[in-house]
CSV table of C-alpha atoms and ligand atoms in Angstrom, one decimal:
chain,number,residue,atom,x,y,z
A,1,UNK,CA,162.6,39.5,42.0
A,2,UNK,CA,163.0,36.9,44.8
A,3,UNK,CA,166.3,35.9,45.8
A,4,UNK,CA,167.3,32.2,45.2
A,5,UNK,CA,168.2,29.8,48.1
A,6,UNK,CA,168.6,26.6,46.1
A,7,UNK,CA,169.5,25.9,42.6
A,8,UNK,CA,169.2,22.6,40.4
A,9,UNK,CA,170.7,22.3,37.1
A,10,UNK,CA,170.3,19.1,35.0
A,11,UNK,CA,170.7,17.3,38.4
A,12,UNK,CA,170.8,13.5,38.3
A,13,UNK,CA,171.0,11.5,41.5
A,14,UNK,CA,171.3,7.8,42.1
A,15,UNK,CA,173.2,4.9,43.8
A,16,UNK,CA,176.2,3.0,42.5
A,17,UNK,CA,175.5,3.5,38.7
A,18,UNK,CA,171.7,3.5,38.9
A,19,UNK,CA,170.0,6.8,38.3
A,20,UNK,CA,166.9,7.3,40.3
A,21,UNK,CA,166.1,10.9,39.7
A,22,UNK,CA,167.2,12.9,36.7
A,23,UNK,CA,166.7,16.1,34.7
A,24,UNK,CA,165.9,18.3,37.7
A,25,UNK,CA,166.5,22.0,36.8
A,26,UNK,CA,165.0,24.9,38.7
A,27,UNK,CA,165.3,27.3,41.6
A,28,UNK,CA,163.8,27.6,45.0
A,29,UNK,CA,163.3,31.1,46.2
A,30,UNK,CA,164.4,32.3,49.7
A,31,UNK,CA,161.5,32.1,52.2
A,32,UNK,CA,159.5,29.6,50.1
A,33,UNK,CA,157.6,26.7,51.4
A,34,UNK,CA,157.5,23.7,49.1
A,35,UNK,CA,156.2,20.2,49.4
A,36,UNK,CA,158.0,17.4,47.6
A,37,UNK,CA,155.5,14.8,46.5
A,38,UNK,CA,155.4,11.5,44.5
A,39,UNK,CA,155.0,7.8,44.7
A,40,UNK,CA,157.2,5.5,46.8
A,41,UNK,CA,160.6,5.4,45.2
A,42,UNK,CA,160.1,8.4,43.0
A,43,UNK,CA,163.3,9.9,44.4
A,44,UNK,CA,162.0,12.3,47.1
A,45,UNK,CA,164.3,11.2,50.0
A,46,UNK,CA,167.2,10.9,47.6
A,47,UNK,CA,166.7,14.6,46.5
A,48,UNK,CA,166.6,15.6,50.2
A,49,UNK,CA,170.0,13.8,50.9
A,50,UNK,CA,171.4,15.6,48.0
A,51,UNK,CA,170.4,19.1,49.2
A,52,UNK,CA,171.6,18.2,52.6
A,53,UNK,CA,175.0,17.3,51.1
A,54,UNK,CA,174.9,13.6,52.2
A,55,UNK,CA,174.7,12.4,48.5
A,56,UNK,CA,176.7,13.7,45.7
A,57,UNK,CA,175.3,14.2,42.4
A,58,UNK,CA,175.9,11.7,39.5
A,59,UNK,CA,175.8,14.8,37.2
A,60,UNK,CA,174.6,18.3,37.2
A,61,UNK,CA,174.4,20.8,39.9
A,62,UNK,CA,172.7,21.2,43.3
A,63,UNK,CA,173.7,24.3,45.2
A,64,UNK,CA,172.3,26.2,48.1
A,65,UNK,CA,173.5,29.5,49.5
A,66,UNK,CA,172.1,29.0,53.2
A,67,UNK,CA,174.8,29.3,55.9
A,68,UNK,CA,173.0,26.7,58.0
A,69,UNK,CA,170.8,23.6,57.0
A,70,UNK,CA,168.6,21.5,59.3
A,71,UNK,CA,167.8,18.2,57.9
A,72,UNK,CA,165.3,15.8,59.4
A,73,UNK,CA,165.5,12.3,57.9
A,74,UNK,CA,162.7,9.7,57.9
A,75,UNK,CA,162.2,8.4,61.5
A,76,UNK,CA,163.0,4.9,60.1
A,77,UNK,CA,166.6,6.1,59.6
A,78,UNK,CA,167.1,7.0,63.3
A,79,UNK,CA,168.7,4.7,65.7
A,80,UNK,CA,166.1,4.8,68.7
A,81,UNK,CA,168.1,2.4,70.8
A,82,UNK,CA,171.0,4.9,71.3
A,83,UNK,CA,171.1,5.6,75.1
A,84,UNK,CA,170.1,9.3,75.2
A,85,UNK,CA,167.7,11.5,76.9
A,86,UNK,CA,165.3,14.0,75.3
A,87,UNK,CA,167.5,17.0,76.4
A,88,UNK,CA,170.6,15.4,74.7
A,89,UNK,CA,168.8,14.7,71.4
A,90,UNK,CA,167.2,18.2,71.3
A,91,UNK,CA,170.6,19.8,72.4
A,92,UNK,CA,172.4,18.3,69.4
A,93,UNK,CA,170.7,21.2,67.6
A,94,UNK,CA,173.2,23.5,69.2
A,95,UNK,CA,176.3,21.6,68.0
A,96,UNK,CA,177.2,24.2,65.3
A,97,UNK,CA,177.7,26.6,68.3
A,98,UNK,CA,179.0,24.2,70.9
A,99,UNK,CA,180.5,21.3,69.1
A,100,UNK,CA,179.4,17.8,69.6
A,101,UNK,CA,180.9,17.3,72.9
A,102,UNK,CA,180.6,20.8,74.1
A,103,UNK,CA,179.1,21.5,77.5
A,104,UNK,CA,175.7,23.4,77.5
A,105,UNK,CA,175.6,26.8,79.2
A,106,UNK,CA,172.8,27.9,81.4
A,107,UNK,CA,171.4,29.8,78.4
A,108,UNK,CA,171.6,26.5,76.3
A,109,UNK,CA,169.6,24.8,78.8
A,110,UNK,CA,167.0,27.4,78.9
A,111,UNK,CA,166.9,27.3,75.1
A,112,UNK,CA,166.4,23.5,75.2
A,113,UNK,CA,163.4,24.0,77.7
A,114,UNK,CA,161.9,26.7,75.6
A,115,UNK,CA,162.2,24.6,72.4
A,116,UNK,CA,160.5,21.6,74.2
A,117,UNK,CA,157.8,24.0,75.3
A,118,UNK,CA,157.3,25.2,71.8
A,119,UNK,CA,156.6,21.6,70.7
A,120,UNK,CA,154.3,20.7,73.7
A,121,UNK,CA,156.9,18.6,75.3
A,122,UNK,CA,157.3,20.4,78.7
A,123,UNK,CA,158.9,18.4,81.5
A,124,UNK,CA,160.1,15.6,79.3
A,125,UNK,CA,163.8,16.6,79.3
A,126,UNK,CA,165.1,13.6,81.2
A,127,UNK,CA,163.0,10.9,79.5
A,128,UNK,CA,165.0,8.3,77.5
A,129,UNK,CA,164.4,8.5,73.8
A,130,UNK,CA,163.4,4.9,73.5
A,131,UNK,CA,160.5,5.5,75.7
A,132,UNK,CA,159.0,8.2,73.4
A,133,UNK,CA,156.0,7.4,71.1
A,134,UNK,CA,156.5,8.1,67.3
A,135,UNK,CA,154.7,11.4,67.6
A,136,UNK,CA,156.6,12.6,70.7
A,137,UNK,CA,159.9,11.8,69.0
A,138,UNK,CA,158.9,13.8,66.0
A,139,UNK,CA,158.1,16.8,68.3
A,140,UNK,CA,161.5,16.4,69.9
A,141,UNK,CA,163.0,16.4,66.6
A,142,UNK,CA,161.3,19.6,65.7
A,143,UNK,CA,162.5,21.1,68.9
A,144,UNK,CA,166.0,20.2,67.6
A,145,UNK,CA,165.2,22.0,64.4
A,146,UNK,CA,164.3,25.2,66.3
A,147,UNK,CA,167.6,25.0,68.1
A,148,UNK,CA,169.5,24.7,64.8
A,149,UNK,CA,168.1,28.1,63.7
A,150,UNK,CA,168.8,27.3,60.0
A,151,UNK,CA,167.9,29.2,56.9
A,152,UNK,CA,167.0,26.1,55.0
A,153,UNK,CA,165.1,23.4,56.6
A,154,UNK,CA,164.5,19.9,55.0
A,155,UNK,CA,162.0,17.6,56.5
A,156,UNK,CA,161.5,14.1,55.1
A,157,UNK,CA,158.0,12.8,55.8
A,158,UNK,CA,157.6,14.4,59.1
A,159,UNK,CA,153.9,13.5,59.4
A,160,UNK,CA,154.6,9.8,58.9
A,161,UNK,CA,152.8,7.7,61.6
A,162,UNK,CA,151.8,10.7,63.7
A,163,UNK,CA,148.2,11.4,64.8
A,164,UNK,CA,146.1,14.2,63.5
A,165,UNK,CA,146.7,16.5,66.7
A,166,UNK,CA,150.5,16.1,66.3
A,167,UNK,CA,150.3,16.8,62.6
A,168,UNK,CA,148.4,19.9,63.1
A,169,UNK,CA,151.0,21.1,65.7
A,170,UNK,CA,153.8,20.3,63.5
A,171,UNK,CA,152.2,22.1,60.4
A,172,UNK,CA,151.7,25.2,62.7
A,173,UNK,CA,155.4,25.1,63.6
A,174,UNK,CA,156.4,24.8,59.9
A,175,UNK,CA,154.1,27.9,59.0
A,176,UNK,CA,155.7,29.8,61.8
A,177,UNK,CA,159.2,29.0,60.3
A,178,UNK,CA,157.9,30.1,56.9
A,179,UNK,CA,156.6,33.4,58.4
A,180,UNK,CA,160.0,33.9,59.8
A,181,UNK,CA,161.4,33.8,56.2
A,182,UNK,CA,163.1,30.4,56.3
A,183,UNK,CA,163.2,28.3,53.2
A,184,UNK,CA,161.5,25.0,53.8
A,185,UNK,CA,161.2,21.7,51.8
A,186,UNK,CA,159.0,18.9,53.1
A,187,UNK,CA,158.5,15.5,51.8
A,188,UNK,CA,154.5,14.7,52.2
A,189,UNK,CA,152.4,11.9,51.1
A,190,UNK,CA,149.2,13.5,52.1
A,191,UNK,CA,148.0,15.5,48.9
A,192,UNK,CA,145.1,17.1,50.8
A,193,UNK,CA,147.4,18.3,53.5
A,194,UNK,CA,149.7,19.7,50.7
A,195,UNK,CA,146.8,21.6,49.0
A,196,UNK,CA,145.8,23.1,52.4
A,197,UNK,CA,149.2,24.3,53.7
A,198,UNK,CA,152.0,24.3,51.1
A,199,UNK,CA,152.0,27.1,48.6
A,200,UNK,CA,154.7,25.5,46.3
A,201,UNK,CA,154.9,21.8,45.2
A,202,UNK,CA,157.4,19.8,43.4
A,203,UNK,CA,155.9,16.6,41.9
A,204,UNK,CA,158.5,13.7,41.1
A,205,UNK,CA,158.3,10.4,39.3
A,206,UNK,CA,162.0,9.6,38.9
A,207,UNK,CA,162.1,13.0,37.2
A,208,UNK,CA,160.3,16.3,37.7
A,209,UNK,CA,156.7,16.1,36.4
A,210,UNK,CA,155.6,19.6,37.5
A,211,UNK,CA,157.0,22.4,39.8
A,212,UNK,CA,155.4,25.6,40.9
A,213,UNK,CA,152.1,26.8,42.6
A,214,UNK,CA,150.4,24.0,44.4
A,215,UNK,CA,147.1,24.3,42.8
A,216,UNK,CA,148.6,24.1,39.3
A,217,UNK,CA,151.0,21.3,40.1
A,218,UNK,CA,148.5,19.0,41.7
A,219,UNK,CA,145.9,19.2,38.9
A,220,UNK,CA,144.4,15.7,37.6
A,221,UNK,CA,146.5,15.9,34.4
A,222,UNK,CA,149.9,16.1,36.4
A,223,UNK,CA,148.9,13.5,38.8
A,224,UNK,CA,147.8,11.1,36.0
A,225,UNK,CA,151.1,11.8,34.2
A,226,UNK,CA,153.1,10.9,37.3
A,227,UNK,CA,151.3,7.7,37.8
A,228,UNK,CA,152.0,6.7,34.1
A,229,UNK,CA,155.6,7.8,34.3
A,230,UNK,CA,156.0,5.8,37.5
A,231,UNK,CA,154.4,2.7,35.9
A,232,UNK,CA,156.7,2.8,33.0
A,233,UNK,CA,159.7,3.2,35.1
A,234,UNK,CA,158.6,0.1,37.2
A,235,UNK,CA,157.9,-2.0,34.1
A,236,UNK,CA,161.2,-0.9,32.7
A,237,UNK,CA,163.1,-2.0,35.8
A,238,UNK,CA,161.3,-5.4,35.8
A,239,UNK,CA,162.1,-5.9,32.1
A,240,UNK,CA,165.8,-5.1,32.8
A,241,UNK,CA,165.8,-7.6,35.8
A,242,UNK,CA,164.3,-10.3,33.6
A,243,UNK,CA,166.7,-9.7,30.8
A,244,UNK,CA,169.6,-9.7,33.3
A,245,UNK,CA,169.1,-13.4,34.0
A,246,UNK,CA,168.7,-12.7,37.8
A,247,UNK,CA,164.9,-13.7,37.3
A,248,UNK,CA,165.8,-17.1,36.1
A,249,UNK,CA,168.1,-17.7,39.0
A,250,UNK,CA,165.6,-16.4,41.6
A,251,UNK,CA,163.0,-18.6,40.2
A,252,UNK,CA,165.2,-21.7,40.4
A,253,UNK,CA,166.3,-21.1,44.1
B,301,ATP,N1,171.1,3.9,49.9
B,301,ATP,C1,170.6,3.5,48.8
B,301,ATP,N2,171.2,2.5,48.0
B,301,ATP,C2,170.6,2.1,46.8
B,301,ATP,N3,169.4,2.4,46.3
B,301,ATP,C3,168.7,3.3,47.0
B,301,ATP,C4,169.3,3.8,48.4
B,301,ATP,N4,168.3,4.7,48.9
B,301,ATP,C5,167.1,4.6,48.0
B,301,ATP,N5,167.5,3.8,46.9
B,301,ATP,C6,166.6,3.5,45.8
B,301,ATP,O1,166.4,4.8,45.2
B,301,ATP,C7,165.0,4.9,44.7
B,301,ATP,C8,164.4,6.1,45.2
B,301,ATP,O2,164.4,6.1,46.6
B,301,ATP,P1,163.9,7.3,47.5
B,301,ATP,O3,164.1,6.9,49.0
B,301,ATP,O4,164.5,8.5,47.1
B,301,ATP,O5,162.3,7.3,47.2
B,301,ATP,P2,161.2,8.1,47.9
B,301,ATP,O6,160.4,8.8,46.8
B,301,ATP,O7,161.7,8.8,49.1
B,301,ATP,O8,160.2,6.9,48.5
B,301,ATP,P3,159.4,6.7,49.7
B,301,ATP,O9,158.1,7.5,49.5
B,301,ATP,O10,159.1,5.3,49.8
B,301,ATP,O11,160.2,7.2,51.0
B,301,ATP,C9,164.2,3.7,45.2
B,301,ATP,O12,164.2,2.7,44.1
B,301,ATP,C10,165.3,3.1,46.3
B,301,ATP,O13,165.1,1.7,46.3
């Protein structure tokens, strides 16, 4: 039997008192590669934040047994104006070893150069991060993940706004990490990409719709159910908004 890396038990997540994802129960096996899919607002990023330990459950359990986690949030959540160069951004992957203000040894510098080589960014060590394209930045963030050397890797929409060549390179890296036995969860919007490269899929719509082998999960019946649950959820939220009186206030202003 495969070992478990991540366990959810009746997990409910949300913000303030609003639940955005509920009733998630299940396990992720060590060494598995799972795509997390669902419509906008279905709770994918929220789940990644909970696994990363940034968001506490409202109820239920979210537990992992990885000694190290690498978490890559959506690019939109990164501050690109921060005055840093590529080697500094990538070198942050070493902070568990060196601390945030630690000096990098000769070996560390070599490791940064190697990681940049692995993502096709040779020679860009001293480039300011605000001069990078979206695809180049994503490659650098993957180089940082390489240095983090984590057993559990969480990637939130890594293929967003990157071209097909970059997507292919990033998928190759993810498959390489998978072959190394790491456990990987990736939020992906491109269903065809998921079908091609991800053995396992978790389909969300504010609750789990299906979870398991990708071919089974992404059948027409489940996708239709996810759309229906999503539409019901949006309608319920609109009704609650109208009933609260905010709608009348908004219409008057
Ligand atoms: N910090 C926050 N405070 C309050 N509500 C939030 C916060 N972050 C997300 N939400 C809300 O939680 C719900 C789920 O958001 P989440 O970002 O998890 O969705 P998602 O499935 O990742 O969507 P997308 O595909 O658009 O990235 C949405 O209704 C969103 O508005």
